[in-house]
């Protein structure tokens, strides 16, 4: 599809979502430095096109599972920045009452089945959701985001095996950012394109430019349509790059400045903005209006988080176990 085939509203939606993902991360990093946010942050700066492009292909009743690098996935699926920021700041108004933090943000009402601190941990959860949809004959799909490193975990292979066998409505979305912590992909897997791993599980495997939001959107849309109509799962590999450290504070001694500069030159947000101006002919004022609205939403989110109280110590054991027993909660 050419950019001219897209309605302007869709293009502006994609730009807004990518920008919100980017600016949410930059604001969280700044607020961590300023002392509002305790603990670790694994930022997804540089990976906005995968989060925004993939989630734009989903319907509100579809579900996602996420990772330790999950803020962007949540934002793109409709997560409220103010509840996310409050959770990062460990405040009671956060998504998990301030007790989960970055790695455990969840909103079942939005189909967000959780970030996950366990590498590969979200993949079987998406398979479980897909099985539920199949058994209940609901036309819904589950999309699991995970990294390149996660494709070397047993959970990845077990999940793809069952999904392939039972033709479950699941999209396995690998954000190949070329590193698992400090280990380059070439030193952790014997294949260059991780999408090839789909062939063992009788499903299509597609590699796309993960910094091109339209390429990601189109590949995901095709997989979603297939899954929704009984065609079974797809593995999508979006090749992208994490512009910042594995975590904030990572000394990054494992990669060169040249490599980082080269990928910065392929920044997905900047590239899409340029395309909107030059190819789609969108007036700059419309983009500036979106940029201002995103900043205003984040100002509000930070103020909301800062004003929210910290959880009382005597509530430490509350909310540890779910309140639903033996039933589906999403
Ligand atoms: C099961 C498990 N093993 C190891 C870790 C430690 N760990 C956290 S993130 C990470 C790297 C994951 O790499 P990748 O899947 O490529 O995701 P990325 O960080 O690049 O987004 C590792 C090894 C963990 N959290 N869980
Ligand atoms: Mg990785």
Short mmCIF file of C-alpha atoms and ligand atoms in Angstrom, two decimals:
data_model
loop_
_atom_site.label_atom_id
_atom_site.label_comp_id
_atom_site.label_asym_id
_atom_site.label_seq_id
_atom_site.Cartn_x
_atom_site.Cartn_y
_atom_site.Cartn_z
CA UNK A 1 0.00 0.00 0.00
CA UNK A 2 1.26 3.49 -0.77
CA UNK A 3 1.06 6.26 1.82
CA UNK A 4 -1.50 7.92 -0.48
CA UNK A 5 -3.90 5.02 0.07
CA UNK A 6 -4.21 5.87 3.75
CA UNK A 7 -6.87 8.22 5.06
CA UNK A 8 -5.22 11.30 6.60
CA UNK A 9 -6.85 10.49 9.98
CA UNK A 10 -5.11 7.12 10.05
CA UNK A 11 -1.73 8.68 9.31
CA UNK A 12 -2.22 11.31 11.99
CA UNK A 13 -3.34 8.64 14.46
CA UNK A 14 -0.18 6.63 13.81
CA UNK A 15 1.98 9.73 14.23
CA UNK A 16 0.26 10.69 17.47
CA UNK A 17 0.66 7.20 18.89
CA UNK A 18 4.34 7.00 17.98
CA UNK A 19 4.98 10.42 19.43
CA UNK A 20 3.11 9.60 22.63
CA UNK A 21 5.21 6.45 23.04
CA UNK A 22 8.43 8.42 22.47
CA UNK A 23 7.55 11.37 24.66
CA UNK A 24 6.15 9.19 27.44
CA UNK A 25 9.54 7.48 27.65
CA UNK A 26 11.51 10.73 27.58
CA UNK A 27 9.30 12.19 30.29
CA UNK A 28 9.60 9.06 32.44
CA UNK A 29 13.39 9.17 32.10
CA UNK A 30 13.43 12.85 33.09
CA UNK A 31 11.13 12.24 36.06
CA UNK A 32 13.27 9.34 37.21
CA UNK A 33 16.28 11.66 37.22
CA UNK A 34 14.23 14.28 39.05
CA UNK A 35 13.36 11.73 41.74
CA UNK A 36 9.64 11.17 41.11
CA UNK A 37 10.17 7.63 39.76
CA UNK A 38 12.08 4.99 41.73
CA UNK A 39 13.43 1.73 40.30
CA UNK A 40 14.41 0.48 36.89
CA UNK A 41 13.18 1.72 33.52
CA UNK A 42 13.81 -0.17 30.29
CA UNK A 43 12.94 2.41 27.66
CA UNK A 44 11.72 1.64 24.16
CA UNK A 45 13.04 4.85 22.57
CA UNK A 46 13.73 3.94 18.93
CA UNK A 47 11.10 1.17 18.86
CA UNK A 48 7.97 3.30 18.52
CA UNK A 49 6.98 2.04 15.06
CA UNK A 50 6.56 -1.56 16.20
CA UNK A 51 4.35 -0.67 19.17
CA UNK A 52 2.23 1.89 17.33
CA UNK A 53 2.02 0.05 14.00
CA UNK A 54 1.08 -3.31 15.50
CA UNK A 55 -1.50 -1.96 17.96
CA UNK A 56 -3.14 0.15 15.24
CA UNK A 57 -4.01 -3.10 13.46
CA UNK A 58 -5.93 -4.39 16.50
CA UNK A 59 -9.51 -3.76 17.57
CA UNK A 60 -10.27 -2.60 21.13
CA UNK A 61 -11.52 -6.08 22.12
CA UNK A 62 -8.26 -7.75 21.02
CA UNK A 63 -5.60 -8.34 23.65
CA UNK A 64 -1.84 -7.93 23.97
CA UNK A 65 0.87 -9.27 26.21
CA UNK A 66 3.98 -7.22 26.79
CA UNK A 67 7.49 -7.31 28.19
CA UNK A 68 9.95 -5.62 30.53
CA UNK A 69 10.23 -2.94 27.79
CA UNK A 70 6.50 -2.45 27.72
CA UNK A 71 5.54 1.20 28.20
CA UNK A 72 5.17 1.74 24.46
CA UNK A 73 2.94 -1.32 24.01
CA UNK A 74 0.61 -0.10 26.73
CA UNK A 75 0.46 3.47 25.43
CA UNK A 76 -0.21 2.19 21.90
CA UNK A 77 -3.03 -0.11 23.11
CA UNK A 78 -4.71 2.86 24.76
CA UNK A 79 -3.18 2.82 28.23
CA UNK A 80 -3.76 6.03 30.16
CA UNK A 81 -0.48 7.94 30.55
CA UNK A 82 -1.58 9.31 33.94
CA UNK A 83 -2.20 5.86 35.44
CA UNK A 84 1.04 4.62 33.89
CA UNK A 85 3.05 7.55 35.22
CA UNK A 86 1.47 7.10 38.68
CA UNK A 87 2.40 3.41 38.61
CA UNK A 88 5.99 4.26 37.68
CA UNK A 89 6.03 6.73 40.56
CA UNK A 90 4.74 3.96 42.92
CA UNK A 91 1.55 5.84 43.76
CA UNK A 92 -1.90 4.50 44.70
CA UNK A 93 -3.57 5.85 41.56
CA UNK A 94 -1.27 3.82 39.34
CA UNK A 95 -2.44 0.82 37.33
CA UNK A 96 -1.41 -1.60 40.10
CA UNK A 97 -1.93 0.74 43.03
CA UNK A 98 1.75 1.64 42.86
CA UNK A 99 2.89 -1.85 43.83
CA UNK A 100 3.86 -3.24 40.45
CA UNK A 101 5.89 -0.54 38.75
CA UNK A 102 7.20 -0.57 35.21
CA UNK A 103 7.25 -4.34 34.74
CA UNK A 104 3.73 -5.15 35.87
CA UNK A 105 1.41 -2.59 34.34
CA UNK A 106 -1.88 -4.15 33.30
CA UNK A 107 -5.35 -2.99 32.24
CA UNK A 108 -7.72 -5.85 31.41
CA UNK A 109 -10.42 -3.39 30.35
CA UNK A 110 -8.18 -2.28 27.48
CA UNK A 111 -7.07 -5.82 26.61
CA UNK A 112 -3.63 -5.29 28.13
CA UNK A 113 -2.81 -8.61 29.80
CA UNK A 114 0.32 -7.27 31.38
CA UNK A 115 3.90 -6.20 31.02
CA UNK A 116 6.15 -9.00 32.22
CA UNK A 117 9.50 -9.14 33.99
CA UNK A 118 10.12 -12.70 32.82
CA UNK A 119 11.69 -12.77 29.36
CA UNK A 120 9.31 -14.77 27.16
CA UNK A 121 6.72 -14.87 29.95
CA UNK A 122 3.97 -13.11 28.01
CA UNK A 123 4.10 -15.44 25.01
CA UNK A 124 2.25 -18.45 26.52
CA UNK A 125 -0.25 -16.06 28.12
CA UNK A 126 -1.22 -14.84 24.64
CA UNK A 127 -1.61 -18.46 23.55
CA UNK A 128 -3.95 -19.02 26.50
CA UNK A 129 -5.98 -15.98 25.48
CA UNK A 130 -6.06 -17.21 21.87
CA UNK A 131 -7.28 -20.62 23.01
CA UNK A 132 -10.03 -18.95 25.03
CA UNK A 133 -11.19 -16.97 22.00
CA UNK A 134 -11.17 -20.08 19.85
CA UNK A 135 -13.12 -22.17 22.37
CA UNK A 136 -15.66 -19.41 22.96
CA UNK A 137 -15.90 -18.77 19.20
CA UNK A 138 -15.15 -15.09 19.69
CA UNK A 139 -13.64 -13.23 16.72
CA UNK A 140 -10.83 -11.79 18.84
CA UNK A 141 -7.07 -12.10 18.52
CA UNK A 142 -4.15 -12.00 20.94
CA UNK A 143 -0.87 -10.32 20.03
CA UNK A 144 2.27 -10.99 22.02
CA UNK A 145 5.21 -8.59 21.90
CA UNK A 146 8.63 -9.99 22.82
CA UNK A 147 12.28 -9.40 22.01
CA UNK A 148 14.85 -11.22 19.91
CA UNK A 149 16.39 -12.68 23.07
CA UNK A 150 13.05 -14.21 24.05
CA UNK A 151 13.02 -16.35 20.89
CA UNK A 152 15.78 -18.45 22.48
CA UNK A 153 13.59 -19.27 25.47
CA UNK A 154 11.65 -22.53 25.76
CA UNK A 155 8.42 -20.62 26.34
CA UNK A 156 8.65 -19.13 22.83
CA UNK A 157 8.97 -22.53 21.16
CA UNK A 158 6.32 -24.20 23.30
CA UNK A 159 3.90 -21.37 22.65
CA UNK A 160 4.43 -21.34 18.88
CA UNK A 161 4.17 -25.11 18.78
CA UNK A 162 0.73 -25.21 20.41
CA UNK A 163 -0.54 -22.19 18.52
CA UNK A 164 0.58 -23.74 15.22
CA UNK A 165 -0.92 -27.11 16.12
CA UNK A 166 -4.29 -25.72 17.19
CA UNK A 167 -4.35 -22.83 14.68
CA UNK A 168 -4.93 -20.30 17.43
CA UNK A 169 -5.71 -16.64 16.68
CA UNK A 170 -2.36 -15.33 17.92
CA UNK A 171 0.15 -12.91 16.43
CA UNK A 172 3.67 -13.39 17.71
CA UNK A 173 5.42 -10.05 17.32
CA UNK A 174 9.18 -10.14 17.77
CA UNK A 175 10.78 -6.72 18.23
CA UNK A 176 14.25 -7.58 17.04
CA UNK A 177 16.27 -4.68 18.41
CA UNK A 178 19.51 -6.59 17.70
CA UNK A 179 20.44 -7.08 21.37
CA UNK A 180 19.45 -9.12 24.38
CA UNK A 181 20.91 -6.99 27.18
CA UNK A 182 24.54 -6.61 25.94
CA UNK A 183 24.60 -9.65 23.66
CA UNK A 184 24.27 -8.97 19.93
CA UNK A 185 21.83 -11.14 18.06
CA UNK A 186 24.60 -12.75 16.00
CA UNK A 187 26.07 -14.17 19.22
CA UNK A 188 22.81 -15.56 20.54
CA UNK A 189 21.13 -17.18 17.51
CA UNK A 190 22.40 -19.07 14.45
CA UNK A 191 19.89 -17.43 12.10
CA UNK A 192 19.88 -13.84 10.87
CA UNK A 193 16.13 -13.52 10.35
CA UNK A 194 14.25 -14.78 13.38
CA UNK A 195 11.03 -15.03 11.37
CA UNK A 196 12.47 -18.22 9.86
CA UNK A 197 11.70 -19.93 13.16
CA UNK A 198 8.00 -19.90 12.22
CA UNK A 199 8.59 -22.67 9.67
CA UNK A 200 9.02 -25.23 12.46
CA UNK A 201 5.53 -24.50 13.65
CA UNK A 202 3.62 -24.44 10.36
CA UNK A 203 2.88 -20.74 10.41
CA UNK A 204 3.96 -17.87 8.17
CA UNK A 205 7.00 -15.92 9.29
CA UNK A 206 7.43 -12.36 8.03
CA UNK A 207 10.35 -9.98 8.49
CA UNK A 208 9.56 -6.27 8.18
CA UNK A 209 11.39 -3.00 8.66
CA UNK A 210 10.42 -2.38 12.27
CA UNK A 211 11.23 1.32 11.96
CA UNK A 212 8.64 1.80 9.21
CA UNK A 213 5.30 2.19 10.93
CA UNK A 214 3.28 1.56 7.76
CA UNK A 215 5.18 -1.66 6.99
CA UNK A 216 4.54 -2.85 10.55
CA UNK A 217 0.87 -1.87 10.36
CA UNK A 218 0.31 -3.68 7.06
CA UNK A 219 2.09 -6.87 8.12
CA UNK A 220 0.15 -6.96 11.38
CA UNK A 221 -3.16 -6.23 9.69
CA UNK A 222 -2.66 -9.18 7.35
CA UNK A 223 -1.81 -11.44 10.31
CA UNK A 224 -4.81 -10.18 12.30
CA UNK A 225 -7.19 -10.83 9.41
CA UNK A 226 -5.80 -14.32 8.98
CA UNK A 227 -6.09 -15.09 12.70
CA UNK A 228 -9.59 -13.64 12.99
CA UNK A 229 -10.89 -15.75 10.14
CA UNK A 230 -9.54 -19.06 11.44
CA UNK A 231 -6.28 -19.08 9.48
CA UNK A 232 -4.11 -19.47 12.56
CA UNK A 233 -1.06 -17.70 13.94
CA UNK A 234 1.73 -15.66 12.33
CA UNK A 235 5.21 -14.76 13.50
CA UNK A 236 6.22 -11.20 12.61
CA UNK A 237 9.76 -9.96 13.12
CA UNK A 238 10.18 -6.19 13.12
CA UNK A 239 13.83 -5.23 12.76
CA UNK A 240 14.44 -2.17 14.89
CA UNK A 241 16.93 -0.68 17.35
CA UNK A 242 16.92 0.32 20.99
CA UNK A 243 18.45 3.78 20.98
CA UNK A 244 19.11 3.96 24.71
CA UNK A 245 20.62 1.46 27.13
CA UNK A 246 19.09 -1.88 28.08
CA UNK A 247 18.08 0.02 31.22
CA UNK A 248 18.57 3.66 32.17
CA UNK A 249 22.13 3.83 33.46
CA UNK A 250 23.48 1.04 31.22
CA UNK A 251 27.12 2.00 30.36
CA UNK A 252 26.64 0.46 26.87
CA UNK A 253 30.21 -0.77 26.45
CA UNK A 254 29.04 -3.48 24.04
CA UNK A 255 28.31 -1.32 20.98
CA UNK A 256 29.97 1.45 19.04
CA UNK A 257 29.05 5.11 18.75
CA UNK A 258 29.04 4.70 14.94
CA UNK A 259 26.39 2.00 15.16
CA UNK A 260 24.22 4.10 17.47
CA UNK A 261 24.60 7.18 15.25
CA UNK A 262 23.68 5.17 12.18
CA UNK A 263 20.43 3.96 13.74
CA UNK A 264 19.64 7.39 15.10
CA UNK A 265 19.70 8.47 11.46
CA UNK A 266 16.89 5.96 10.88
CA UNK A 267 14.79 7.26 13.77
CA UNK A 268 11.22 6.00 13.17
CA UNK A 269 9.43 9.06 14.54
CA UNK A 270 11.54 11.56 12.61
CA UNK A 271 11.29 9.48 9.43
CA UNK A 272 7.50 9.26 9.61
CA UNK A 273 7.17 12.98 10.33
CA UNK A 274 9.22 13.73 7.23
CA UNK A 275 7.08 11.39 5.13
CA UNK A 276 3.88 13.01 6.39
CA UNK A 277 5.17 16.42 5.32
CA UNK A 278 6.83 15.55 2.03
CA UNK A 279 4.86 12.56 0.71
CA UNK A 280 1.42 12.91 2.28
CA UNK A 281 1.46 16.72 2.05
CA UNK A 282 0.15 17.23 5.59
CA UNK A 283 0.62 20.85 6.72
CA UNK A 284 3.22 21.17 9.48
CA UNK A 285 0.75 23.04 11.69
CA UNK A 286 -1.31 19.85 12.03
CA UNK A 287 1.72 17.95 13.29
CA UNK A 288 2.65 20.77 15.66
CA UNK A 289 -0.88 20.66 17.10
CA UNK A 290 -0.44 16.94 17.80
CA UNK A 291 2.98 17.58 19.34
CA UNK A 292 1.52 20.21 21.66
CA UNK A 293 -1.39 17.98 22.66
CA UNK A 294 1.00 15.13 23.49
CA UNK A 295 3.09 17.41 25.71
CA UNK A 296 -0.04 18.68 27.47
CA UNK A 297 -1.22 15.10 28.13
CA UNK A 298 2.16 14.27 29.62
CA UNK A 299 2.24 17.44 31.76
CA UNK A 300 -1.10 16.29 33.15
CA UNK A 301 0.15 12.74 33.68
CA UNK A 302 3.19 13.89 35.65
CA UNK A 303 1.11 16.28 37.79
CA UNK A 304 -1.42 13.49 38.42
CA UNK A 305 1.33 11.08 39.50
CA UNK A 306 3.02 13.62 41.75
CA UNK A 307 -0.28 14.47 43.48
CA UNK A 308 -1.22 10.82 44.08
CA UNK A 309 -0.44 9.41 47.57
CA UNK A 310 2.05 6.60 48.20
CA UNK A 311 0.49 3.29 49.29
CA UNK A 312 0.28 2.86 53.07
CA UNK A 313 2.65 0.16 54.41
CA UNK A 314 -0.25 -1.70 56.04
CA UNK A 315 -1.77 -2.32 52.56
CA UNK A 316 1.34 -4.20 51.39
CA UNK A 317 -0.44 -7.57 51.33
CA UNK A 318 -3.60 -6.30 49.64
CA UNK A 319 -4.04 -7.06 45.94
CA UNK A 320 -1.45 -9.83 45.97
CA UNK A 321 -3.95 -12.42 44.73
CA UNK A 322 -6.69 -11.92 42.13
CA UNK A 323 -10.24 -11.74 43.37
CA UNK A 324 -11.74 -13.88 40.61
CA UNK A 325 -11.63 -17.64 41.09
CA UNK A 326 -12.07 -20.20 38.37
CA UNK A 327 -13.34 -17.68 35.85
CA UNK A 328 -12.04 -15.63 32.99
CA UNK A 329 -11.17 -12.11 33.98
CA UNK A 330 -10.81 -10.49 30.58
C1 LIG B 1 13.58 -15.76 32.05
C2 LIG B 1 14.48 -14.58 32.17
N1 LIG B 1 15.79 -14.71 31.87
C3 LIG B 1 16.61 -13.64 31.97
C4 LIG B 1 16.14 -12.42 32.40
C5 LIG B 1 17.07 -11.21 32.47
N2 LIG B 1 16.82 -10.35 31.32
C6 LIG B 1 16.01 -9.29 31.41
S1 LIG B 1 15.84 -8.49 29.95
C7 LIG B 1 16.85 -9.57 29.16
C8 LIG B 1 17.17 -9.43 27.70
C9 LIG B 1 15.99 -9.69 26.85
O1 LIG B 1 16.32 -9.45 25.52
P1 LIG B 1 15.21 -9.32 24.43
O2 LIG B 1 14.23 -10.43 24.57
O3 LIG B 1 15.88 -9.17 23.13
O4 LIG B 1 14.43 -7.97 24.83
P2 LIG B 1 14.97 -6.46 24.81
O5 LIG B 1 15.53 -6.19 26.18
O6 LIG B 1 16.00 -6.34 23.77
O7 LIG B 1 13.77 -5.63 24.55
C10 LIG B 1 17.32 -10.54 30.05
C11 LIG B 1 18.24 -11.63 29.69
C12 LIG B 1 14.78 -12.32 32.73
N3 LIG B 1 14.23 -11.17 33.14
N4 LIG B 1 13.95 -13.39 32.58
MG1 LIG B 2 16.37 -7.45 22.08
#
